[in-house]
PDB file of C-alpha atoms in Angstrom:
ATOM      1  CA  UNK R   5       6.824   3.204  16.218  1.00  0.00           C
ATOM      2  CA  UNK R   6       3.652   3.538  14.249  1.00  0.00           C
ATOM      3  CA  UNK R   7       1.054   0.828  13.947  1.00  0.00           C
ATOM      4  CA  UNK R   8      -2.395   0.412  12.468  1.00  0.00           C
ATOM      5  CA  UNK R   9      -5.109  -1.839  13.816  1.00  0.00           C
ATOM      6  CA  UNK R  10      -8.046  -3.054  11.815  1.00  0.00           C
ATOM      7  CA  UNK R  11      -9.954  -5.186  14.266  1.00  0.00           C
ATOM      8  CA  UNK R  12     -12.417  -6.626  11.772  1.00  0.00           C
ATOM      9  CA  UNK R  13     -10.855  -9.097   9.371  1.00  0.00           C
ATOM     10  CA  UNK R  14     -14.149  -9.555   7.562  1.00  0.00           C
ATOM     11  CA  UNK R  15     -17.370  -7.538   7.467  1.00  0.00           C
ATOM     12  CA  UNK R  16     -20.382  -9.141   5.809  1.00  0.00           C
ATOM     13  CA  UNK R  17     -23.154  -6.734   4.852  1.00  0.00           C
ATOM     14  CA  UNK R  18     -26.227  -6.787   2.665  1.00  0.00           C
ATOM     15  CA  UNK R  19     -26.462  -4.666  -0.434  1.00  0.00           C
ATOM     16  CA  UNK R  20     -27.757  -1.124   0.161  1.00  0.00           C
ATOM     17  CA  UNK R  21     -27.010  -1.342   3.884  1.00  0.00           C
ATOM     18  CA  UNK R  22     -24.604   1.088   5.556  1.00  0.00           C
ATOM     19  CA  UNK R  23     -21.160  -0.042   6.583  1.00  0.00           C
ATOM     20  CA  UNK R  24     -18.328   1.120   8.820  1.00  0.00           C
ATOM     21  CA  UNK R  25     -14.831  -0.304   8.660  1.00  0.00           C
ATOM     22  CA  UNK R  26     -12.802   0.478  11.742  1.00  0.00           C
ATOM     23  CA  UNK R  27      -9.234   1.700  11.855  1.00  0.00           C
ATOM     24  CA  UNK R  28      -7.183   2.755  14.855  1.00  0.00           C
ATOM     25  CA  UNK R  29      -3.617   3.909  14.743  1.00  0.00           C
ATOM     26  CA  UNK R  30      -0.802   4.397  17.168  1.00  0.00           C
ATOM     27  CA  UNK R  31       1.840   7.045  16.683  1.00  0.00           C
ATOM     28  CA  UNK R  32       3.909   9.389  18.784  1.00  0.00           C
ATOM     29  CA  UNK R  33       3.844  12.054  16.079  1.00  0.00           C
ATOM     30  CA  UNK R  34       1.303  13.631  13.774  1.00  0.00           C
ATOM     31  CA  UNK R  35       0.332  11.463  10.850  1.00  0.00           C
ATOM     32  CA  UNK R  36      -1.256  11.321   7.464  1.00  0.00           C
ATOM     33  CA  UNK R  37      -3.996   8.710   7.118  1.00  0.00           C
ATOM     34  CA  UNK R  38      -5.158   6.776   4.086  1.00  0.00           C
ATOM     35  CA  UNK R  39      -7.644   4.161   3.024  1.00  0.00           C
ATOM     36  CA  UNK R  40      -6.767   1.940   0.081  1.00  0.00           C
ATOM     37  CA  UNK R  41      -8.972  -0.639  -1.636  1.00  0.00           C
ATOM     38  CA  UNK R  42      -7.771  -3.816  -3.287  1.00  0.00           C
ATOM     39  CA  UNK R  43     -10.135  -5.572  -5.665  1.00  0.00           C
ATOM     40  CA  UNK R  44      -9.464  -9.243  -6.395  1.00  0.00           C
ATOM     41  CA  UNK R  45      -6.229  -9.762  -8.318  1.00  0.00           C
ATOM     42  CA  UNK R  46      -5.585  -6.050  -8.571  1.00  0.00           C
ATOM     43  CA  UNK R  47      -3.277  -3.502  -6.987  1.00  0.00           C
ATOM     44  CA  UNK R  48      -4.035  -0.939  -4.323  1.00  0.00           C
ATOM     45  CA  UNK R  49      -6.210   2.026  -5.197  1.00  0.00           C
ATOM     46  CA  UNK R  50      -6.462   5.116  -3.018  1.00  0.00           C
ATOM     47  CA  UNK R  51      -9.970   5.677  -1.669  1.00  0.00           C
ATOM     48  CA  UNK R  52      -9.304   8.776   0.392  1.00  0.00           C
ATOM     49  CA  UNK R  53      -6.724  10.526   2.502  1.00  0.00           C
ATOM     50  CA  UNK R  54      -6.452  12.833   5.469  1.00  0.00           C
ATOM     51  CA  UNK R  55      -3.529  15.235   5.446  1.00  0.00           C
ATOM     52  CA  UNK R  56      -4.921  18.216   7.364  1.00  0.00           C
ATOM     53  CA  UNK R  57      -7.983  20.435   7.624  1.00  0.00           C
ATOM     54  CA  UNK R  58     -11.521  19.100   7.904  1.00  0.00           C
ATOM     55  CA  UNK R  59     -11.683  15.876   9.851  1.00  0.00           C
ATOM     56  CA  UNK R  60     -14.406  14.500   7.564  1.00  0.00           C
ATOM     57  CA  UNK R  61     -12.854  13.338   4.347  1.00  0.00           C
ATOM     58  CA  UNK R  62     -14.791  12.295   1.267  1.00  0.00           C
ATOM     59  CA  UNK R  63     -13.351   9.857  -1.224  1.00  0.00           C
ATOM     60  CA  UNK R  64     -14.239   7.984  -4.344  1.00  0.00           C
ATOM     61  CA  UNK R  65     -17.172   5.620  -4.789  1.00  0.00           C
ATOM     62  CA  UNK R  66     -19.244   7.332  -2.062  1.00  0.00           C
ATOM     63  CA  UNK R  67     -16.886   6.489   0.799  1.00  0.00           C
ATOM     64  CA  UNK R  68     -15.978   8.882   3.578  1.00  0.00           C
ATOM     65  CA  UNK R  69     -13.865   8.727   6.701  1.00  0.00           C
ATOM     66  CA  UNK R  70     -13.594  10.755   9.861  1.00  0.00           C
ATOM     67  CA  UNK R  71     -10.342  11.520  11.603  1.00  0.00           C
ATOM     68  CA  UNK R  72     -10.671  11.501  15.378  1.00  0.00           C
ATOM     69  CA  UNK R  73      -7.437  12.554  17.002  1.00  0.00           C
ATOM     70  CA  UNK R  74      -8.540  11.938  20.586  1.00  0.00           C
ATOM     71  CA  UNK R  75      -9.561   8.385  19.772  1.00  0.00           C
ATOM     72  CA  UNK R  76      -6.744   7.891  17.250  1.00  0.00           C
ATOM     73  CA  UNK R  77      -9.256   6.526  14.787  1.00  0.00           C
ATOM     74  CA  UNK R  78      -9.963   6.891  11.091  1.00  0.00           C
ATOM     75  CA  UNK R  79     -13.070   4.818  10.428  1.00  0.00           C
ATOM     76  CA  UNK R  80     -14.337   4.360   6.880  1.00  0.00           C
ATOM     77  CA  UNK R  81     -18.050   4.614   6.148  1.00  0.00           C
ATOM     78  CA  UNK R  82     -20.470   4.280   3.292  1.00  0.00           C
ATOM     79  CA  UNK R  83     -24.211   4.886   3.682  1.00  0.00           C
ATOM     80  CA  UNK R  84     -25.279   2.305   1.098  1.00  0.00           C
ATOM     81  CA  UNK R  85     -23.017  -0.395  -0.301  1.00  0.00           C
ATOM     82  CA  UNK R  86     -23.143  -2.155  -3.652  1.00  0.00           C
ATOM     83  CA  UNK R  87     -22.066  -5.615  -4.701  1.00  0.00           C
ATOM     84  CA  UNK R  88     -19.191  -3.982  -6.541  1.00  0.00           C
ATOM     85  CA  UNK R  89     -17.778  -2.690  -3.227  1.00  0.00           C
ATOM     86  CA  UNK R  90     -16.733  -6.223  -2.318  1.00  0.00           C
ATOM     87  CA  UNK R  91     -12.981  -5.934  -1.833  1.00  0.00           C
ATOM     88  CA  UNK R  92     -10.190  -5.778   0.740  1.00  0.00           C
ATOM     89  CA  UNK R  93      -9.835  -2.403   2.442  1.00  0.00           C
ATOM     90  CA  UNK R  94      -6.562  -1.287   3.988  1.00  0.00           C
ATOM     91  CA  UNK R  95      -6.025   1.557   6.388  1.00  0.00           C
ATOM     92  CA  UNK R  96      -2.541   3.083   6.323  1.00  0.00           C
ATOM     93  CA  UNK R  97      -0.614   5.712   8.215  1.00  0.00           C
ATOM     94  CA  UNK R  98       2.381   7.808   7.275  1.00  0.00           C
ATOM     95  CA  UNK R  99       4.596   9.870   9.521  1.00  0.00           C
ATOM     96  CA  UNK R 100       4.013  13.597   9.000  1.00  0.00           C
ATOM     97  CA  UNK R 101       7.701  14.235   9.517  1.00  0.00           C
ATOM     98  CA  UNK R 102       9.076  11.076   8.002  1.00  0.00           C
ATOM     99  CA  UNK R 103      11.851  12.789   6.184  1.00  0.00           C
ATOM    100  CA  UNK R 104      12.346  12.746   2.455  1.00  0.00           C
ATOM    101  CA  UNK R 105       9.956   9.883   1.921  1.00  0.00           C
ATOM    102  CA  UNK R 106       7.040   8.741   3.980  1.00  0.00           C
ATOM    103  CA  UNK R 107       6.609   5.010   4.067  1.00  0.00           C
ATOM    104  CA  UNK R 108       3.112   3.698   4.541  1.00  0.00           C
ATOM    105  CA  UNK R 109       2.365   1.435   7.482  1.00  0.00           C
ATOM    106  CA  UNK R 110      -0.630  -0.722   6.660  1.00  0.00           C
ATOM    107  CA  UNK R 111      -3.205  -2.474   8.763  1.00  0.00           C
ATOM    108  CA  UNK R 112      -4.025  -6.118   8.197  1.00  0.00           C
ATOM    109  CA  UNK R 113      -7.011  -5.271   6.029  1.00  0.00           C
ATOM    110  CA  UNK R 114     -10.759  -5.802   6.221  1.00  0.00           C
ATOM    111  CA  UNK R 115     -12.598  -7.876   3.684  1.00  0.00           C
ATOM    112  CA  UNK R 116     -15.911  -6.212   2.887  1.00  0.00           C
ATOM    113  CA  UNK R 117     -18.262  -8.912   1.622  1.00  0.00           C
ATOM    114  CA  UNK R 118     -21.446  -7.446   0.179  1.00  0.00           C
ATOM    115  CA  UNK R 119     -24.275  -9.930  -0.182  1.00  0.00           C
ATOM    116  CA  UNK R 120     -27.384  -9.521  -2.359  1.00  0.00           C
TER     117      UNK R 120
ATOM    118  CA  UNK T  28      -4.858   8.613 -16.658  1.00  0.00           C
ATOM    119  CA  UNK T  29      -1.204   7.869 -15.898  1.00  0.00           C
ATOM    120  CA  UNK T  30      -0.534   4.705 -13.950  1.00  0.00           C
ATOM    121  CA  UNK T  31       2.258   2.654 -12.472  1.00  0.00           C
ATOM    122  CA  UNK T  32       3.006  -0.491 -14.437  1.00  0.00           C
ATOM    123  CA  UNK T  33       4.842  -3.626 -13.336  1.00  0.00           C
ATOM    124  CA  UNK T  34       6.301  -6.580 -15.188  1.00  0.00           C
ATOM    125  CA  UNK T  35       6.017  -9.483 -15.112  1.00  0.00           C
ATOM    126  CA  UNK T  36       2.621 -10.028 -13.531  1.00  0.00           C
ATOM    127  CA  UNK T  37       3.722 -13.442 -12.298  1.00  0.00           C
ATOM    128  CA  UNK T  38       7.253 -14.802 -11.855  1.00  0.00           C
ATOM    129  CA  UNK T  39       8.075 -18.358 -10.901  1.00  0.00           C
ATOM    130  CA  UNK T  40      11.643 -19.131  -9.905  1.00  0.00           C
ATOM    131  CA  UNK T  41      13.709 -21.774  -8.199  1.00  0.00           C
ATOM    132  CA  UNK T  42      15.130 -21.173  -4.748  1.00  0.00           C
ATOM    133  CA  UNK T  43      18.569 -19.592  -4.968  1.00  0.00           C
ATOM    134  CA  UNK T  44      17.962 -17.930  -8.308  1.00  0.00           C
ATOM    135  CA  UNK T  45      18.122 -14.199  -8.917  1.00  0.00           C
ATOM    136  CA  UNK T  46      15.017 -12.317  -9.943  1.00  0.00           C
ATOM    137  CA  UNK T  47      14.471  -8.779 -11.136  1.00  0.00           C
ATOM    138  CA  UNK T  48      11.077  -7.186 -10.787  1.00  0.00           C
ATOM    139  CA  UNK T  49      10.431  -4.192 -12.977  1.00  0.00           C
ATOM    140  CA  UNK T  50       8.325  -1.120 -12.486  1.00  0.00           C
ATOM    141  CA  UNK T  51       7.614   1.958 -14.554  1.00  0.00           C
ATOM    142  CA  UNK T  52       6.500   4.743 -12.202  1.00  0.00           C
ATOM    143  CA  UNK T  53       4.344   7.669 -13.269  1.00  0.00           C
ATOM    144  CA  UNK T  54       6.557   9.872 -15.399  1.00  0.00           C
ATOM    145  CA  UNK T  55       6.672  13.069 -13.319  1.00  0.00           C
ATOM    146  CA  UNK T  56       6.963  11.295  -9.977  1.00  0.00           C
ATOM    147  CA  UNK T  57      10.178  11.569  -8.015  1.00  0.00           C
ATOM    148  CA  UNK T  58       9.706   9.159  -5.113  1.00  0.00           C
ATOM    149  CA  UNK T  59       9.595   5.418  -5.546  1.00  0.00           C
ATOM    150  CA  UNK T  60       8.728   2.561  -3.249  1.00  0.00           C
ATOM    151  CA  UNK T  61       8.578  -1.198  -3.057  1.00  0.00           C
ATOM    152  CA  UNK T  62       6.162  -3.047  -0.795  1.00  0.00           C
ATOM    153  CA  UNK T  63       5.348  -6.703  -0.487  1.00  0.00           C
ATOM    154  CA  UNK T  64       2.327  -8.676   0.626  1.00  0.00           C
ATOM    155  CA  UNK T  65       2.748 -12.284   1.670  1.00  0.00           C
ATOM    156  CA  UNK T  66      -0.427 -14.235   0.986  1.00  0.00           C
ATOM    157  CA  UNK T  67      -3.008 -13.519   3.645  1.00  0.00           C
ATOM    158  CA  UNK T  68      -0.876 -10.926   5.394  1.00  0.00           C
ATOM    159  CA  UNK T  69      -0.656  -7.168   5.381  1.00  0.00           C
ATOM    160  CA  UNK T  70       1.226  -5.009   2.952  1.00  0.00           C
ATOM    161  CA  UNK T  71       4.756  -4.316   4.236  1.00  0.00           C
ATOM    162  CA  UNK T  72       7.149  -1.536   3.318  1.00  0.00           C
ATOM    163  CA  UNK T  73      10.465  -2.632   1.844  1.00  0.00           C
ATOM    164  CA  UNK T  74      12.296   0.434   0.579  1.00  0.00           C
ATOM    165  CA  UNK T  75      11.923   4.013  -0.594  1.00  0.00           C
ATOM    166  CA  UNK T  76      14.085   5.689  -3.218  1.00  0.00           C
ATOM    167  CA  UNK T  77      14.642   9.321  -4.061  1.00  0.00           C
ATOM    168  CA  UNK T  78      17.274  11.265  -5.940  1.00  0.00           C
ATOM    169  CA  UNK T  79      18.957   8.051  -7.074  1.00  0.00           C
ATOM    170  CA  UNK T  80      19.520   6.667  -3.640  1.00  0.00           C
ATOM    171  CA  UNK T  81      17.732   4.707  -0.969  1.00  0.00           C
ATOM    172  CA  UNK T  82      15.950   6.987   1.488  1.00  0.00           C
ATOM    173  CA  UNK T  83      14.729   4.371   3.894  1.00  0.00           C
ATOM    174  CA  UNK T  84      14.610   0.596   4.094  1.00  0.00           C
ATOM    175  CA  UNK T  85      12.931  -1.861   6.387  1.00  0.00           C
ATOM    176  CA  UNK T  86      14.441  -4.790   8.255  1.00  0.00           C
ATOM    177  CA  UNK T  87      13.117  -7.055   5.504  1.00  0.00           C
ATOM    178  CA  UNK T  88      15.320  -5.298   2.950  1.00  0.00           C
ATOM    179  CA  UNK T  89      18.561  -7.105   3.702  1.00  0.00           C
ATOM    180  CA  UNK T  90      21.674  -7.610   1.577  1.00  0.00           C
ATOM    181  CA  UNK T  91      19.800  -9.955  -0.738  1.00  0.00           C
ATOM    182  CA  UNK T  92      17.713  -7.042  -1.993  1.00  0.00           C
ATOM    183  CA  UNK T  93      18.752  -4.113  -4.128  1.00  0.00           C
ATOM    184  CA  UNK T  94      16.982  -1.398  -6.081  1.00  0.00           C
ATOM    185  CA  UNK T  95      18.017   0.553  -9.097  1.00  0.00           C
ATOM    186  CA  UNK T  96      16.759   3.197 -11.437  1.00  0.00           C
ATOM    187  CA  UNK T  97      18.797   2.227 -14.505  1.00  0.00           C
ATOM    188  CA  UNK T  98      17.279   4.855 -16.774  1.00  0.00           C
ATOM    189  CA  UNK T  99      14.760   7.667 -16.656  1.00  0.00           C
ATOM    190  CA  UNK T 100      11.721   5.412 -16.571  1.00  0.00           C
ATOM    191  CA  UNK T 101      12.355   2.049 -14.920  1.00  0.00           C
ATOM    192  CA  UNK T 102      12.678   1.197 -11.245  1.00  0.00           C
ATOM    193  CA  UNK T 103      13.786  -2.323 -10.420  1.00  0.00           C
ATOM    194  CA  UNK T 104      13.906  -4.587  -7.408  1.00  0.00           C
ATOM    195  CA  UNK T 105      16.493  -7.364  -7.477  1.00  0.00           C
ATOM    196  CA  UNK T 106      16.560 -10.348  -5.181  1.00  0.00           C
ATOM    197  CA  UNK T 107      19.959 -12.013  -5.506  1.00  0.00           C
ATOM    198  CA  UNK T 108      19.283 -15.462  -4.114  1.00  0.00           C
ATOM    199  CA  UNK T 109      15.605 -16.124  -3.608  1.00  0.00           C
ATOM    200  CA  UNK T 110      14.263 -18.030  -0.640  1.00  0.00           C
ATOM    201  CA  UNK T 111      10.954 -19.781  -0.206  1.00  0.00           C
ATOM    202  CA  UNK T 112       9.830 -17.021   2.151  1.00  0.00           C
ATOM    203  CA  UNK T 113      10.304 -14.415  -0.566  1.00  0.00           C
ATOM    204  CA  UNK T 114       7.151 -15.719  -2.212  1.00  0.00           C
ATOM    205  CA  UNK T 115       4.772 -12.772  -2.126  1.00  0.00           C
ATOM    206  CA  UNK T 116       3.067 -10.091  -4.159  1.00  0.00           C
ATOM    207  CA  UNK T 117       5.454  -7.218  -4.737  1.00  0.00           C
ATOM    208  CA  UNK T 118       4.002  -3.765  -5.298  1.00  0.00           C
ATOM    209  CA  UNK T 119       5.778  -0.785  -6.726  1.00  0.00           C
ATOM    210  CA  UNK T 120       4.498   2.697  -5.878  1.00  0.00           C
ATOM    211  CA  UNK T 121       5.425   6.240  -6.776  1.00  0.00           C
ATOM    212  CA  UNK T 122       4.554   9.713  -5.577  1.00  0.00           C
ATOM    213  CA  UNK T 123       5.209  13.200  -6.831  1.00  0.00           C
ATOM    214  CA  UNK T 124       6.436  14.330  -3.431  1.00  0.00           C
ATOM    215  CA  UNK T 125       7.416  12.496  -0.282  1.00  0.00           C
ATOM    216  CA  UNK T 126       4.286  13.449   1.612  1.00  0.00           C
ATOM    217  CA  UNK T 127       1.845  12.960  -1.245  1.00  0.00           C
ATOM    218  CA  UNK T 128      -0.320   9.968  -1.967  1.00  0.00           C
ATOM    219  CA  UNK T 129       1.413   6.963  -3.382  1.00  0.00           C
ATOM    220  CA  UNK T 130       0.128   5.387  -6.572  1.00  0.00           C
ATOM    221  CA  UNK T 131       0.468   1.623  -6.666  1.00  0.00           C
ATOM    222  CA  UNK T 132       1.084  -0.714  -9.559  1.00  0.00           C
ATOM    223  CA  UNK T 133      -0.888  -3.942 -10.044  1.00  0.00           C
ATOM    224  CA  UNK T 134       1.866  -6.023  -8.466  1.00  0.00           C
ATOM    225  CA  UNK T 135       4.118  -8.924  -9.418  1.00  0.00           C
ATOM    226  CA  UNK T 136       3.341 -12.260  -7.859  1.00  0.00           C
ATOM    227  CA  UNK T 137       6.630 -13.995  -7.085  1.00  0.00           C
ATOM    228  CA  UNK T 138       6.536 -17.715  -6.461  1.00  0.00           C
ATOM    229  CA  UNK T 139       9.738 -19.364  -5.226  1.00  0.00           C
ATOM    230  CA  UNK T 140       9.824 -23.148  -5.545  1.00  0.00           C
TER     231      UNK T 140
END
């Protein structure tokens, strides 16, 4: 069975500092990987995804993530954060061969708290 | 930009009552999903739907739950007899293909009293 681990429940960081949100996954098969962001009282918005190809994936709002198959990780990074990046970030995995539909398995989320 | 919409944004109901949560997926999408997020917990998969039938469901999706696509635009989740533990945010999502990214709606907050 697949699982996603986000070890950091909360990451405080000062504005304009770099940040890394960690994500590790467990799966016996090849997977797709995603990062979603949830702003307060809003739904989930896709930040970026890894399906295949280059292991460095660039997303919206200046975020990027690197797929590391040997370490089963998909950490999210941003070189300089803004106050507006304060939100909950969810890592998710989907089975590459999940059949007709690929359900997303989510991690527990990391609250990125950007301070001035 | 097309988006997934959900109604109502907040539903309050008494335990034992039936509720129907409504979703309008993106118009050219073919795959539909329901997820839920209990307060403070992670987002959990409930069910996926394709070609007018359930493709996959989780252990959470028991006989109290059902889904339907009653017309060409709506996708509904029905809970027949709500329990206190059904209180959660329910998200609808859709994708153009099974392996593509899923677009999420803003959610319906269900409160069971």
